[in-house]
PDB file of C-alpha atoms in Angstrom:
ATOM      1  CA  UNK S   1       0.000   0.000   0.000  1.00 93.00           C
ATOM      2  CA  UNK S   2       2.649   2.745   0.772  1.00 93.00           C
ATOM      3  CA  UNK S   3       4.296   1.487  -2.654  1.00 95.00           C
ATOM      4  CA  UNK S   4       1.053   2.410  -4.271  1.00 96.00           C
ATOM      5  CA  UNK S   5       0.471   5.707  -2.288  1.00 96.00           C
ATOM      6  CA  UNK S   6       4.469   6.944  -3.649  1.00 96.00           C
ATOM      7  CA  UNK S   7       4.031   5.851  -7.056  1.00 97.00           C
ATOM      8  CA  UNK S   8       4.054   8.027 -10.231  1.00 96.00           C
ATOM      9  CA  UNK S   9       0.496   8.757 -10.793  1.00 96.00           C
ATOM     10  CA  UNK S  10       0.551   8.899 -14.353  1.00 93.00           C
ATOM     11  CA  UNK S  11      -2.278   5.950 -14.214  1.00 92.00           C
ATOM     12  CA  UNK S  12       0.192   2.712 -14.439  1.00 94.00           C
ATOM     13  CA  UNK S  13       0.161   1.981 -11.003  1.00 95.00           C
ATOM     14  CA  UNK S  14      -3.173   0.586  -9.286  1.00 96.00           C
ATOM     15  CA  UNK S  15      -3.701  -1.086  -5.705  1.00 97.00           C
ATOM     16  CA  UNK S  16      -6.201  -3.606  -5.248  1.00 96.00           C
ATOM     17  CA  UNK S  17      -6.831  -3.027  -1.815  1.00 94.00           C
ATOM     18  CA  UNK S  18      -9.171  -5.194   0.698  1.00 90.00           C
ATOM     19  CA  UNK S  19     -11.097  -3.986   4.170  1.00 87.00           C
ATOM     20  CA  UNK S  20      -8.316  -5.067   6.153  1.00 86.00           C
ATOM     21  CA  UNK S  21      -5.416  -3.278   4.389  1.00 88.00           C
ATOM     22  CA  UNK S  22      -7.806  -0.410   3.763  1.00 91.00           C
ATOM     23  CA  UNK S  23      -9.910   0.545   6.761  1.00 91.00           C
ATOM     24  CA  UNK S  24      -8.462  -2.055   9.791  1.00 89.00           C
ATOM     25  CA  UNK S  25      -4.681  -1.766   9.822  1.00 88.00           C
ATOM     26  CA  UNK S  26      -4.932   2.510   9.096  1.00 91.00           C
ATOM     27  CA  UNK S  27      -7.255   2.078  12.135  1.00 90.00           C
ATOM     28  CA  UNK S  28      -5.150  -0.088  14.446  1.00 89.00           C
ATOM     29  CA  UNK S  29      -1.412   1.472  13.132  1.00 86.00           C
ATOM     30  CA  UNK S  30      -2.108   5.052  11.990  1.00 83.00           C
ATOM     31  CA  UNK S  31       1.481   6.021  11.905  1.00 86.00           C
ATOM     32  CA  UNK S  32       1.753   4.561   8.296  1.00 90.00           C
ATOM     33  CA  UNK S  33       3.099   8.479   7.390  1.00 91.00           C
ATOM     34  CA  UNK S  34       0.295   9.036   4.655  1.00 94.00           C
ATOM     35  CA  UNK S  35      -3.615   8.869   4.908  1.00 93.00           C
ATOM     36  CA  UNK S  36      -5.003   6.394   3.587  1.00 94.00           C
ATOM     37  CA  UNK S  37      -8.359   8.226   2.447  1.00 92.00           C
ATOM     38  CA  UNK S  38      -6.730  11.536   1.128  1.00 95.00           C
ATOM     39  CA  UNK S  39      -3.194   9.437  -0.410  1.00 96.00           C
ATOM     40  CA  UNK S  40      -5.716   6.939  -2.462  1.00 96.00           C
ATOM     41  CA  UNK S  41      -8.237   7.439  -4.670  1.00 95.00           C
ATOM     42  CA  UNK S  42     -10.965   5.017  -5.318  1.00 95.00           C
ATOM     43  CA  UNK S  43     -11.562   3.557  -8.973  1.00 96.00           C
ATOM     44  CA  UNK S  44     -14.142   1.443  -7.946  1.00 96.00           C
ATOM     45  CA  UNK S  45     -15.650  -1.687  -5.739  1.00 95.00           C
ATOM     46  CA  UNK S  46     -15.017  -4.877  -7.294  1.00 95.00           C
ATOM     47  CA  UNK S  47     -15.745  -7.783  -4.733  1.00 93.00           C
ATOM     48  CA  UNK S  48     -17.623  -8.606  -1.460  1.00 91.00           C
ATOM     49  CA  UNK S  49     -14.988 -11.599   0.231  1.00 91.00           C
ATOM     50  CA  UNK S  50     -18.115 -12.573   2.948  1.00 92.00           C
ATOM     51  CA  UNK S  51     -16.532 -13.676   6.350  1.00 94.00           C
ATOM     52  CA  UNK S  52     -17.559 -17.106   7.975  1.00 97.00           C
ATOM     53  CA  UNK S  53     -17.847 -18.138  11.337  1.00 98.00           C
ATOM     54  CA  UNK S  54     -16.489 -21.868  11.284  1.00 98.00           C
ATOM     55  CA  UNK S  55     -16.334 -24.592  13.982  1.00 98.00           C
ATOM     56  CA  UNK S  56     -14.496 -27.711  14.321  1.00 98.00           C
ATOM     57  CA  UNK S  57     -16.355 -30.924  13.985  1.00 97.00           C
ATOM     58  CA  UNK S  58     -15.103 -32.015  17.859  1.00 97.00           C
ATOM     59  CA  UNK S  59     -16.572 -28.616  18.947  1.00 97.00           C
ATOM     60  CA  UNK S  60     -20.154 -30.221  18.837  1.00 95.00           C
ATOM     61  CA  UNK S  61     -21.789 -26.897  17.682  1.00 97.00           C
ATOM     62  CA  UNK S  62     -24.080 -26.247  14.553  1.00 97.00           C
ATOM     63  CA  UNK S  63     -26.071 -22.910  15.262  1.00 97.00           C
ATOM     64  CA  UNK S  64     -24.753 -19.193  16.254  1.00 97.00           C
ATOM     65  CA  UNK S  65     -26.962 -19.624  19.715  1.00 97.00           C
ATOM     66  CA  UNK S  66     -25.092 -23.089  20.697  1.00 97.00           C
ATOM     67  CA  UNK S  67     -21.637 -21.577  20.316  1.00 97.00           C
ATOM     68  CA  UNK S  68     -23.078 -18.421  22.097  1.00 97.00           C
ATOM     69  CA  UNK S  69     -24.340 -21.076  25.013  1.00 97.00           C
ATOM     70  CA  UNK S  70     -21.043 -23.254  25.040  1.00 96.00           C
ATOM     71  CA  UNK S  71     -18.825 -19.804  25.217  1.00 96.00           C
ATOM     72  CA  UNK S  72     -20.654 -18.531  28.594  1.00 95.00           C
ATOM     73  CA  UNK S  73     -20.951 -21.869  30.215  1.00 95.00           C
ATOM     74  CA  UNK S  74     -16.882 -22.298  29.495  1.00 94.00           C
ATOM     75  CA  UNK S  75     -14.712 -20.748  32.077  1.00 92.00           C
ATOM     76  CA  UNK S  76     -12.826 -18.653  30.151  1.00 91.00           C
ATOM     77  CA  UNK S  77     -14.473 -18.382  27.315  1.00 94.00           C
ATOM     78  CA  UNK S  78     -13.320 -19.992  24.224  1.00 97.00           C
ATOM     79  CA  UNK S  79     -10.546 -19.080  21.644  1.00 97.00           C
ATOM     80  CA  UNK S  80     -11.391 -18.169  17.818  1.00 97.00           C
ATOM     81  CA  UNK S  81      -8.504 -17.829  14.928  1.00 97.00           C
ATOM     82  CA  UNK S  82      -8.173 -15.425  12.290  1.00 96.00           C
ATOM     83  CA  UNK S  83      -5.581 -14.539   9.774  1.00 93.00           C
ATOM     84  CA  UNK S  84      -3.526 -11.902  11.696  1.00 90.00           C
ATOM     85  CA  UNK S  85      -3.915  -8.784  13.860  1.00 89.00           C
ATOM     86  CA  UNK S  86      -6.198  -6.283  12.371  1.00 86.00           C
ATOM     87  CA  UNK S  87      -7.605  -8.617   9.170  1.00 89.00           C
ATOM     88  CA  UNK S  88     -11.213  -8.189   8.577  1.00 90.00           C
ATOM     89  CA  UNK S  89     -11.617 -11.861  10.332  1.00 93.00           C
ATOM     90  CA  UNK S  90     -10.350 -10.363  13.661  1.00 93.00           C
ATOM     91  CA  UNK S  91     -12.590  -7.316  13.865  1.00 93.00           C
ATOM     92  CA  UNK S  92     -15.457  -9.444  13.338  1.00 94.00           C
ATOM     93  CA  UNK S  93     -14.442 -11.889  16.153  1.00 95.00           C
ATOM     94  CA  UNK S  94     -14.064  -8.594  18.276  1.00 93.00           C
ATOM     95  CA  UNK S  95     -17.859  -7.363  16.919  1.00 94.00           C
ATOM     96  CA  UNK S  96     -18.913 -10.822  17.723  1.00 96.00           C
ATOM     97  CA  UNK S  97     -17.785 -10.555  21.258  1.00 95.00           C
ATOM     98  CA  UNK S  98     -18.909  -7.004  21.685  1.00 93.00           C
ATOM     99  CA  UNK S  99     -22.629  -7.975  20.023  1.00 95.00           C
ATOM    100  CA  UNK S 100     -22.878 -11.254  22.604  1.00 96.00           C
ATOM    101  CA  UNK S 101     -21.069 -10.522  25.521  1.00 95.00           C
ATOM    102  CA  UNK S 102     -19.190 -13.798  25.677  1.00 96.00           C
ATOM    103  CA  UNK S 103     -15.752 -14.174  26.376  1.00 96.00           C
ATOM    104  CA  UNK S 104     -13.506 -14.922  23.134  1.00 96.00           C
ATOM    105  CA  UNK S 105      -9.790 -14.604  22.886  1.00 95.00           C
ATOM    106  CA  UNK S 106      -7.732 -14.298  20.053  1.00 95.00           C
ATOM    107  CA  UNK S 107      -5.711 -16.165  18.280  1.00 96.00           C
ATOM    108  CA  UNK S 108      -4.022 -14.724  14.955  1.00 94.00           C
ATOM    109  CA  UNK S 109      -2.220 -16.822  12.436  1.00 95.00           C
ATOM    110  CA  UNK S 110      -0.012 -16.056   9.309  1.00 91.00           C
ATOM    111  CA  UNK S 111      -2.497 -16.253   7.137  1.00 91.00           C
ATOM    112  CA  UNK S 112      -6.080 -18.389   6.833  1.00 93.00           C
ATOM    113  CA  UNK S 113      -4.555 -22.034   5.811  1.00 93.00           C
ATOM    114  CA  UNK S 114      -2.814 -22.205   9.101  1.00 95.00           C
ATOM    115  CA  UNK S 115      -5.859 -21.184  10.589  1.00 96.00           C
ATOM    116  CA  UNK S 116      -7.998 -23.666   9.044  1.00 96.00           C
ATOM    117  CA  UNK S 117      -5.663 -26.352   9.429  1.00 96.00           C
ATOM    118  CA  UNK S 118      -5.049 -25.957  12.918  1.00 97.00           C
ATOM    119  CA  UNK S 119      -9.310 -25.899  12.989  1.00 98.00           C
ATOM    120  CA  UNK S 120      -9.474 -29.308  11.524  1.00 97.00           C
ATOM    121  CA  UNK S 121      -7.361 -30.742  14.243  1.00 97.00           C
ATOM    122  CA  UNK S 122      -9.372 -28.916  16.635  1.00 95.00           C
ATOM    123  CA  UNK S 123      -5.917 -27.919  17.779  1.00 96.00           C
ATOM    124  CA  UNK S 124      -8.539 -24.108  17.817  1.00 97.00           C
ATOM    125  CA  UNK S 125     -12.707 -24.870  18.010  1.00 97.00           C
ATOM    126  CA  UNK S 126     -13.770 -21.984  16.552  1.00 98.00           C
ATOM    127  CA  UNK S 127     -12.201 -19.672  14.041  1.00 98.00           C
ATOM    128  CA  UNK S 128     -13.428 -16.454  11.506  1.00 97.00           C
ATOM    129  CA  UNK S 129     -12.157 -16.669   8.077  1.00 97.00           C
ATOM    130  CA  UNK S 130     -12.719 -15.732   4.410  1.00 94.00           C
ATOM    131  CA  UNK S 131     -15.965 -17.899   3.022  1.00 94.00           C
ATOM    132  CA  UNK S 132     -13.173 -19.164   0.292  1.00 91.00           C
ATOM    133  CA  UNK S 133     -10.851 -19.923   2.465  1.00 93.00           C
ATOM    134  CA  UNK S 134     -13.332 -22.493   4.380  1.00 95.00           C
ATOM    135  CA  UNK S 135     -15.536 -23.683   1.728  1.00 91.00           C
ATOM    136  CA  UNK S 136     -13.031 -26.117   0.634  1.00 92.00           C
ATOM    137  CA  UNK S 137     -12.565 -27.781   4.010  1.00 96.00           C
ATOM    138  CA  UNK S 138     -16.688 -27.393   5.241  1.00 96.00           C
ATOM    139  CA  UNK S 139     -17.684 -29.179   1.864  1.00 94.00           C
ATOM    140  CA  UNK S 140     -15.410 -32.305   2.362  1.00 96.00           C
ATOM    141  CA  UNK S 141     -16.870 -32.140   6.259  1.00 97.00           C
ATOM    142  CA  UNK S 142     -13.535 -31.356   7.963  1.00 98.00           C
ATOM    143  CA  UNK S 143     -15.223 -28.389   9.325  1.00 98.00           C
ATOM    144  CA  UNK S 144     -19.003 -27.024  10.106  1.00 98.00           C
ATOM    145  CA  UNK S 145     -19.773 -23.553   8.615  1.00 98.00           C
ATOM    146  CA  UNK S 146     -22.316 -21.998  11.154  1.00 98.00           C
ATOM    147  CA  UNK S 147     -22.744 -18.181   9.893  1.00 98.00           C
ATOM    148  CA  UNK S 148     -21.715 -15.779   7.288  1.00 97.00           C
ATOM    149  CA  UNK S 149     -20.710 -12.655   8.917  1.00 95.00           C
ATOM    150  CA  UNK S 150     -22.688 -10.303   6.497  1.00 93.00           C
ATOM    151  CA  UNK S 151     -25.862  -8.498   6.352  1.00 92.00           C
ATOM    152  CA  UNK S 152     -27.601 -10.877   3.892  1.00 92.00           C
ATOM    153  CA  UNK S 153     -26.956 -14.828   3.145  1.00 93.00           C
ATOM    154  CA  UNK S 154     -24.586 -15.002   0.460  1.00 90.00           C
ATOM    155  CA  UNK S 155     -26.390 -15.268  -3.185  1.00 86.00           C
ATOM    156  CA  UNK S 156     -23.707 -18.574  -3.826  1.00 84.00           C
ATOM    157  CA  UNK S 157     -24.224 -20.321  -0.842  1.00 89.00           C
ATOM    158  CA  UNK S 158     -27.480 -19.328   0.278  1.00 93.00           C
ATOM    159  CA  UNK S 159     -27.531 -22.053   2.546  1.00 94.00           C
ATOM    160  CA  UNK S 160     -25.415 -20.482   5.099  1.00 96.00           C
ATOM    161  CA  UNK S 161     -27.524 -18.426   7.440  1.00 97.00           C
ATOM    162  CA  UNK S 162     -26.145 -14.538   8.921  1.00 97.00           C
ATOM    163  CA  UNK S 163     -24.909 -14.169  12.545  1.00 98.00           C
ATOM    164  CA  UNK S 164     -28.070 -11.727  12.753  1.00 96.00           C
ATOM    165  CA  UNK S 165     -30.785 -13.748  11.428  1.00 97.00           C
ATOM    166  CA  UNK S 166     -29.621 -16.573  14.347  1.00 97.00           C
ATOM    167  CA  UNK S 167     -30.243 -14.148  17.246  1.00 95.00           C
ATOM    168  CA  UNK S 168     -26.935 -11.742  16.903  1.00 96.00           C
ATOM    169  CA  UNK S 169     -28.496  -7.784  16.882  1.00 94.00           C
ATOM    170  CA  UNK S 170     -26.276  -4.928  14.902  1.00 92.00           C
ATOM    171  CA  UNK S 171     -23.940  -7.807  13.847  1.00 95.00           C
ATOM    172  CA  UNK S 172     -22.660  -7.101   9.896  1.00 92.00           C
ATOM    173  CA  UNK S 173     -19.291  -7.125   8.915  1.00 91.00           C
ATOM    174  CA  UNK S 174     -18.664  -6.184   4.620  1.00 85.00           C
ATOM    175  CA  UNK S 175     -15.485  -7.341   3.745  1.00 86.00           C
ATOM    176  CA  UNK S 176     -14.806  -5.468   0.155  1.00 87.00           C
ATOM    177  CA  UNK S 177     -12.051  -5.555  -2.572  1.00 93.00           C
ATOM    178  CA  UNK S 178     -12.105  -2.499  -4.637  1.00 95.00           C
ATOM    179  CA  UNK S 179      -9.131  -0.885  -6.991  1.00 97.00           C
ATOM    180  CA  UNK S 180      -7.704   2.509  -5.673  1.00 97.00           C
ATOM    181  CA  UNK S 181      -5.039   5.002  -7.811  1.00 97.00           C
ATOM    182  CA  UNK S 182      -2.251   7.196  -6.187  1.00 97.00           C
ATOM    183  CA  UNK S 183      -3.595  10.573  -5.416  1.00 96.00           C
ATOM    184  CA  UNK S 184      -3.405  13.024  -8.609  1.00 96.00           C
ATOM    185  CA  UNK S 185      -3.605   9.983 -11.406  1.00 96.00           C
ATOM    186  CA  UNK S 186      -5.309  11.983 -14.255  1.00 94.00           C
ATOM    187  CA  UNK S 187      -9.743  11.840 -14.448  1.00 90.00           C
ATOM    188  CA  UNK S 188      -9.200  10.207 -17.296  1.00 91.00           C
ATOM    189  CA  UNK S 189      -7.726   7.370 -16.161  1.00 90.00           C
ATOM    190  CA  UNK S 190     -10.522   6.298 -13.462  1.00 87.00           C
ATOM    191  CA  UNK S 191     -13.234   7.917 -16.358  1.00 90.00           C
ATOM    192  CA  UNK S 192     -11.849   4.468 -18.150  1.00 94.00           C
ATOM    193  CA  UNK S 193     -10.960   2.101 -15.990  1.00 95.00           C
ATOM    194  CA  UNK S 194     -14.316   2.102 -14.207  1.00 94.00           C
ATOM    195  CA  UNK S 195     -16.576   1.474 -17.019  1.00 96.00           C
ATOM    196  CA  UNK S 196     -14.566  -1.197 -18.393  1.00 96.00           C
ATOM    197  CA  UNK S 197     -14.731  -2.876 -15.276  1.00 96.00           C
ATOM    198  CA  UNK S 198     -17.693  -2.463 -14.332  1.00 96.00           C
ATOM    199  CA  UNK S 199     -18.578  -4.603 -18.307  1.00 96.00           C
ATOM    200  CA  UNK S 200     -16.085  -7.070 -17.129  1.00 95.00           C
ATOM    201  CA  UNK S 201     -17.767  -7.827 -13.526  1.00 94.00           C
ATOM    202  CA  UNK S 202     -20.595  -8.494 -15.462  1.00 94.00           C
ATOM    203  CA  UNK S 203     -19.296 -11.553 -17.898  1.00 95.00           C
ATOM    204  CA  UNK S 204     -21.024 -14.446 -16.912  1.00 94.00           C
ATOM    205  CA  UNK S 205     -17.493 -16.070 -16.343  1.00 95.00           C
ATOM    206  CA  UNK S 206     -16.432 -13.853 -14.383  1.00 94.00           C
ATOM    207  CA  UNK S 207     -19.400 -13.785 -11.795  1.00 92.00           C
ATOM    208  CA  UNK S 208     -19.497 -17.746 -11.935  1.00 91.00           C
ATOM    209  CA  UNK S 209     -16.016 -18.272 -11.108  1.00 91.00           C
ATOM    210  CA  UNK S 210     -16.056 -15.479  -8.780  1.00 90.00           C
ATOM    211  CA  UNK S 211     -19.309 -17.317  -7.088  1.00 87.00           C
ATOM    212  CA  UNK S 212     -17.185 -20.339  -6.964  1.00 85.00           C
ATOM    213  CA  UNK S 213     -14.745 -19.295  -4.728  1.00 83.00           C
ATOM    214  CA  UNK S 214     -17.309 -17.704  -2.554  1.00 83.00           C
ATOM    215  CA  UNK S 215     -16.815 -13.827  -3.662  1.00 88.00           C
ATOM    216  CA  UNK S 216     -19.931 -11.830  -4.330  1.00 86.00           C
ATOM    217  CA  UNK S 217     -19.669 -10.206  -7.685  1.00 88.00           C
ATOM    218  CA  UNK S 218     -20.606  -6.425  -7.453  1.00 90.00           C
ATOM    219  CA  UNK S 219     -19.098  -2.829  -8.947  1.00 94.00           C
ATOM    220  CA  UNK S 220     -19.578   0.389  -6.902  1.00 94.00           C
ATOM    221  CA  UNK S 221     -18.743   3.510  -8.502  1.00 93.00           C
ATOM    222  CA  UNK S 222     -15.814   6.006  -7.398  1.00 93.00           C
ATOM    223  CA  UNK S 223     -17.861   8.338  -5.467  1.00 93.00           C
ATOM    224  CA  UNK S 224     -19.814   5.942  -3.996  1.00 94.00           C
ATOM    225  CA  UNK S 225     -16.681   3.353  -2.857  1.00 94.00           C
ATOM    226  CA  UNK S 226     -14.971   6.470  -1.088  1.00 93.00           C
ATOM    227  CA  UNK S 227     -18.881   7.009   0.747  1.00 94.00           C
ATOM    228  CA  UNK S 228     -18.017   3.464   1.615  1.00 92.00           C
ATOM    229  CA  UNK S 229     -14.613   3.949   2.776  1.00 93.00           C
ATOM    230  CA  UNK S 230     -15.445   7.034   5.306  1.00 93.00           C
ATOM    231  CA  UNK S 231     -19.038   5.383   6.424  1.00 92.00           C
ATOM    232  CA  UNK S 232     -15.965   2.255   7.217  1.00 91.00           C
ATOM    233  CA  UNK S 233     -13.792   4.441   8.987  1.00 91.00           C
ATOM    234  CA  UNK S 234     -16.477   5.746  10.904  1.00 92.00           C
ATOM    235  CA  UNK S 235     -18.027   2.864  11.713  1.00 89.00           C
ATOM    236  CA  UNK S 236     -14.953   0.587  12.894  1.00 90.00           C
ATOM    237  CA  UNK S 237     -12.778   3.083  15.193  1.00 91.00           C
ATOM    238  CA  UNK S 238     -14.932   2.649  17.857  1.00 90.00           C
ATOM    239  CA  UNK S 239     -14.805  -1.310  17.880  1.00 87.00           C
ATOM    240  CA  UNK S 240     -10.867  -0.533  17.600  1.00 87.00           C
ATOM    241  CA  UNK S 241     -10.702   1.100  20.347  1.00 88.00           C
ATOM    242  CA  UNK S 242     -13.046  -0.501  22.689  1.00 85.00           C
ATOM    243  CA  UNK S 243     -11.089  -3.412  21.786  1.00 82.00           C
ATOM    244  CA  UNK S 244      -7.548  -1.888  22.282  1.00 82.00           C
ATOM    245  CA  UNK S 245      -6.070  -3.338  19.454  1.00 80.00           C
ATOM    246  CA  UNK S 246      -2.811  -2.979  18.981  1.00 77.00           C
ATOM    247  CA  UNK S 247      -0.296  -3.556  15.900  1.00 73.00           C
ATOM    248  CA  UNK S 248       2.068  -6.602  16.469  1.00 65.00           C
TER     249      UNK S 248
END
């Protein structure tokens, strides 16, 4: 990202740049020496990466309001993974916690596989990952998928009900991929670039196989992705901080 934000803007250098890069770590480490808002400027939304909450199959768990039961009846509380401090998966665990009241501690790994394999040995019972990252792993029945962390079910795996609908108030995390420029790339290059993908989000292909790995297929436009970004910012620095979470 700070590559992107000193590039040339002469329209050759893009980011593609998810929740957790975008709104999360400029949250949790502001000292990154630029702003990430005013040093960025949106092209457009491309993808919606939903977030899963995922249990082991030795957890004995298969609804939101079992884990939610299991969690206060443990002393302690119980322990959830994610893919690192400040990823999109850990400030939904910390929403999660916030929205219940149970106790949940955290447990970040270098990345989601190590997350996911450490779930299958129910070495961890209970982790929040990317839907594509679990998919795999829930289909084959290594895992149980009990809730998709956004507002809606997810239009490819509509089978997967929301934290909300099972009992979870205020609960929605949107976990989106959009394509940002260096501040000052010329009008003309975002005037393109948008439209063009905007035609290319809507090839059949390109929605299946984004459907396929559990991705929701959408475009937002430049204005409206940088409405997005602030409503984010806005919306997220008081989990942050009520959470006290801290770059590591």
């Amino acid at each position: 990202m700070g590559q992107a934000v000193r590039a040339r803007p002469d329209g050759q250098t893009l980011l593609v740049s998810s929740a957790s890069n975008h709104v999360f770590h400029p949250l949790i480490a502001p000292a990154l020496g630029y702003d990430v808002q005013d040093a960025l400027v949106p092209v457009c939304m491309l993808v919606d990466v939903p977030n899963v909450i995922a249990v082991s199959n030795a957890f004995g768990v298969t609804t939101m309001q079992e884990l939610i039961a299991k969690a206060r009846a443990a002393k302690g509380g119980i322990s959830f993974g994610s893919s690192g401090v400040g990823s999109s998966n850990h400030l939904a665990g910390e929403l999660l916690r916030m929205r219940t009241g149970i106790e949940l501690t955290h447990v970040p790994y270098r990345g989601g596989g190590q997350a996911i394999a450490d779930l299958i040995s129910d070495t961890v019972p209970m982790v929040v990952l990317n839907l594509p990252t679990v998919f795999g792993p829930a289909s084959a029945g290594q895992v149980r998928i009990i809730a998709v962390g956004s507002a809606e079910r997810v239009r490819s795996r509509p089978e997967i009900p929301t934290v909300q609908e099972q009992g979870v108030p205020d609960y929605a995390v949107a976990v989106l991929t959009g394509l940002f420029a260096p501040k000052g790339t010329p009008p003309v290059v975002m005037e393109k670039l948008a439209p063009a993908l905007r035609e290319i989000m809507e090839v059949p292909a390109t929605r299946q196989r984004l459907a396929d790995m559990g991705s929701e297929p959408i475009w937002i436009d430049p204005a409206e992705t940088a409405r997005f970004v602030r409503a984010e910012y806005d919306r997220w620095a008081p989990v942050v901080k009520a959470a006290n979470i801290k770059p590591e």
